Structure formats: structure tokens, C-alpha cells
Amino acid sequence: MGVFNKLFGGNDKKSKSNQLADSNYIEAILKHSEDQPVAIADQNVIYAGYAELGGYYFLQTFIVGKLNIKAKKGARLLMVNNNHTLDLKSDMDEFESENMGVFDGYVTRIDFEIEKEAAENIKRSEIKNITLQVKKHSITFIPLAIEGLDELQIAEENKKDLTN
């Protein structure tokens, strides 16, 4: 029956209820967070902040939502803005999602290597989308609009929590 629904249009009620459920799930994540998210996808929210350790810079990301993964070959993060695409490779090859007790979901922490200049040039207002590629998953996040704040300001605000 699924093939016929795809070919001939199927039942829109089911897809609308799934979209509503996804929207409610994202709202629950946002409501329970003290930090400002960078972007959202259908069932996941990405938070990010910059850190420096021994002269090396990292973009620390936390993906909160339905993503439940155990990776052994790392991940890539593609940040697309008006002028170019920033392709970041994860700092660690092995990582896995941790179950989150607050609601049905997971937290996945992934650190990405980044050059200081690239970090300073990323402006939140210019990001078109962020794509996380890990294993066979490709999740595209769409940034949330925040008036007057750029990525570095938000990263500085989130830094206190990321260094603990």
C-alpha cells in the first residue's frame, strides 16, 4: 500500500499529523533549553559554541532530538552561507548518542575542527543551512532568525556551558 500512496498521493492526514507531531516535539526541546539553538530540522535541534584548547579551535555541537547513532568513522558538518560552503570534519571518529531522560530523545555531542579565521567569519545571519552527514544520515538544519546577534555572540553566551 505504501508504494501506491507514494505514486498516487496517498492520505495527507497522516503526513499532516506527522508534521504537527514533529513541530510539537521541536517546541518541547526549545522550551526545555536555556541556550539559544543555532538551527532546527524536522526532529532535531542543533546547538553550537566555539572552544579553544592549546591553540586549536573547535566547534562543539550538541544535536538534541530523535537522532540516535553510534559512529566509528566520524562526521562532516557543511555550513552554507551566501558566499561559500564551510566543510568541517569531526575531531573524533567515534561518538554515540546518549539517551535523554527529560523526554523521548537523545543528545549527540560532536566536536568539529575549525580554523580561528573561519570561526570569526561565520555570521549567524548569513547561514542558509547546516547539513550534518554521519554514516548514511544527512540531516539539514535551517537556522532560526535572531535579530541583532551573530554566531560568535551566541557562542560566547553558550561558552560557559560548553566548557564544563
Short mmCIF file of C-alpha atoms in Angstrom, two decimals:
data_model
loop_
_atom_site.label_atom_id
_atom_site.label_comp_id
_atom_site.label_asym_id
_atom_site.label_seq_id
_atom_site.Cartn_x
_atom_site.Cartn_y
_atom_site.Cartn_z
CA MET A 1 0.00 0.00 0.00
CA GLY A 2 2.90 2.39 0.69
CA VAL A 3 4.01 2.27 -2.96
CA PHE A 4 0.55 3.28 -4.16
CA ASN A 5 0.40 6.15 -1.67
CA LYS A 6 3.71 7.47 -2.96
CA LEU A 7 2.64 7.11 -6.58
CA PHE A 8 -0.92 8.37 -6.32
CA GLY A 9 -0.82 10.87 -3.49
CA GLY A 10 -1.99 8.80 -0.52
CA ASN A 11 -3.52 10.17 2.64
CA ASP A 12 -2.48 13.72 3.52
CA LYS A 13 -3.93 13.43 7.04
CA LYS A 14 -1.11 11.13 8.11
CA SER A 15 1.65 13.42 6.80
CA LYS A 16 -0.01 16.48 8.37
CA SER A 17 -0.26 14.74 11.74
CA ASN A 18 3.42 13.71 11.47
CA GLN A 19 4.39 17.33 10.72
CA LEU A 20 2.36 18.51 13.72
CA ALA A 21 3.99 15.89 15.94
CA ASP A 22 7.45 16.95 14.73
CA SER A 23 6.59 20.60 15.34
CA ASN A 24 5.36 19.86 18.87
CA TYR A 25 8.48 17.80 19.56
CA ILE A 26 10.78 20.65 18.45
CA GLU A 27 8.80 23.12 20.57
CA ALA A 28 9.26 20.85 23.61
CA ILE A 29 13.03 20.77 23.05
CA LEU A 30 13.22 24.54 22.69
CA LYS A 31 11.07 25.12 25.77
CA HIS A 32 13.32 22.95 27.97
CA SER A 33 16.57 24.57 26.82
CA GLU A 34 18.24 27.57 28.40
CA ASP A 35 20.66 28.03 25.48
CA GLN A 36 19.86 29.51 22.10
CA PRO A 37 19.78 26.89 19.32
CA VAL A 38 21.58 27.51 16.05
CA ALA A 39 19.15 25.69 13.78
CA ILE A 40 16.35 23.13 13.64
CA ALA A 41 15.47 20.13 11.49
CA ASP A 42 12.29 18.02 11.42
CA GLN A 43 13.08 16.09 14.59
CA ASN A 44 16.36 17.57 15.82
CA VAL A 45 17.78 20.83 17.16
CA ILE A 46 21.46 21.77 16.90
CA TYR A 47 23.28 23.87 19.48
CA ALA A 48 26.83 25.08 18.92
CA GLY A 49 29.62 27.01 20.57
CA TYR A 50 33.31 27.65 19.97
CA ALA A 51 36.10 26.45 22.22
CA GLU A 52 39.86 26.81 22.14
CA LEU A 53 42.25 24.27 23.58
CA GLY A 54 46.01 24.65 23.24
CA GLY A 55 45.75 26.97 20.24
CA TYR A 56 43.30 24.71 18.38
CA TYR A 57 39.73 25.80 17.76
CA PHE A 58 36.69 23.56 17.88
CA LEU A 59 33.06 23.99 17.04
CA GLN A 60 31.28 22.00 19.71
CA THR A 61 27.83 20.84 18.64
CA PHE A 62 25.02 19.18 20.51
CA ILE A 63 22.23 17.61 18.50
CA VAL A 64 19.11 17.11 20.59
CA GLY A 65 16.21 15.07 19.25
CA LYS A 66 15.48 11.77 17.55
CA LEU A 67 18.99 11.22 16.14
CA ASN A 68 20.26 8.02 17.79
CA ILE A 69 23.58 6.99 16.30
CA LYS A 70 26.85 5.25 17.09
CA ALA A 71 29.59 6.29 14.67
CA LYS A 72 33.10 4.92 14.20
CA LYS A 73 34.14 6.93 11.13
CA GLY A 74 33.36 10.48 12.20
CA ALA A 75 31.01 13.05 10.70
CA ARG A 76 31.02 16.13 8.48
CA LEU A 77 29.26 19.41 9.01
CA LEU A 78 28.54 21.60 5.98
CA MET A 79 27.66 25.22 6.69
CA VAL A 80 26.32 27.02 3.62
CA ASN A 81 26.13 30.80 3.55
CA ASN A 82 25.81 33.42 0.83
CA ASN A 83 29.40 33.19 -0.40
CA HIS A 84 30.71 29.70 0.23
CA THR A 85 30.36 26.35 1.99
CA LEU A 86 32.41 25.57 5.07
CA ASP A 87 33.15 21.83 5.25
CA LEU A 88 34.17 20.73 8.75
CA LYS A 89 35.42 17.27 9.72
CA SER A 90 34.68 15.91 13.17
CA ASP A 91 37.54 15.98 15.64
CA MET A 92 36.66 12.49 16.89
CA ASP A 93 35.93 9.44 14.79
CA GLU A 94 33.95 7.59 17.46
CA PHE A 95 30.92 9.04 19.23
CA GLU A 96 27.42 7.97 20.14
CA SER A 97 24.11 9.42 21.18
CA GLU A 98 23.08 9.37 24.82
CA ASN A 99 19.52 8.81 25.97
CA MET A 100 17.91 11.91 27.40
CA GLY A 101 15.65 11.37 30.38
CA VAL A 102 13.58 14.56 30.07
CA PHE A 103 11.59 13.38 27.05
CA ASP A 104 11.82 10.75 24.34
CA GLY A 105 15.06 11.74 22.65
CA TYR A 106 18.85 11.70 22.52
CA VAL A 107 21.78 14.06 22.83
CA THR A 108 24.72 13.66 20.46
CA ARG A 109 27.87 15.70 21.05
CA ILE A 110 30.23 16.12 18.12
CA ASP A 111 33.27 18.42 18.04
CA PHE A 112 34.48 19.74 14.70
CA GLU A 113 37.91 21.14 13.87
CA ILE A 114 37.78 24.76 12.71
CA GLU A 115 40.30 27.47 11.94
CA LYS A 116 40.11 30.65 14.02
CA GLU A 117 39.60 32.79 10.91
CA ALA A 118 36.73 30.61 9.73
CA ALA A 119 35.11 30.78 13.16
CA GLU A 120 35.36 34.56 13.19
CA ASN A 121 33.90 34.85 9.68
CA ILE A 122 30.79 32.78 10.33
CA LYS A 123 27.88 35.09 10.88
CA ARG A 124 24.64 33.54 12.04
CA SER A 125 22.57 35.86 9.85
CA GLU A 126 24.36 34.67 6.69
CA ILE A 127 23.94 30.90 7.21
CA LYS A 128 21.47 29.39 4.75
CA ASN A 129 21.58 25.84 6.09
CA ILE A 130 23.69 23.39 8.05
CA THR A 131 23.95 19.76 7.00
CA LEU A 132 25.21 17.01 9.29
CA GLN A 133 26.48 13.93 7.47
CA VAL A 134 27.14 10.86 9.58
CA LYS A 135 27.03 7.28 8.32
CA LYS A 136 24.13 7.16 5.85
CA HIS A 137 22.27 10.01 7.57
CA SER A 138 22.15 13.51 6.15
CA ILE A 139 20.22 15.97 8.30
CA THR A 140 19.68 19.51 7.05
CA PHE A 141 19.10 22.17 9.69
CA ILE A 142 17.54 25.54 8.94
CA PRO A 143 18.79 28.46 11.11
CA LEU A 144 16.50 30.30 13.46
CA ALA A 145 16.37 34.05 12.88
CA ILE A 146 17.61 36.13 15.78
CA GLU A 147 17.68 39.84 15.34
CA GLY A 148 20.96 41.56 16.14
CA LEU A 149 23.01 38.53 17.25
CA ASP A 150 25.72 36.87 15.24
CA GLU A 151 27.19 33.40 15.68
CA LEU A 152 30.16 34.49 17.80
CA GLN A 153 27.96 36.38 20.25
CA ILE A 154 25.78 33.30 20.72
CA ALA A 155 28.86 31.10 21.01
CA GLU A 156 30.23 33.36 23.75
CA GLU A 157 26.91 33.13 25.60
CA ASN A 158 26.93 29.33 25.28
CA LYS A 159 30.65 29.01 26.12
CA LYS A 160 30.07 28.89 29.86
CA ASP A 161 28.03 25.70 29.50
CA LEU A 162 30.27 24.03 26.91
CA THR A 163 33.47 24.26 28.94
CA ASN A 164 32.07 22.34 31.94
#
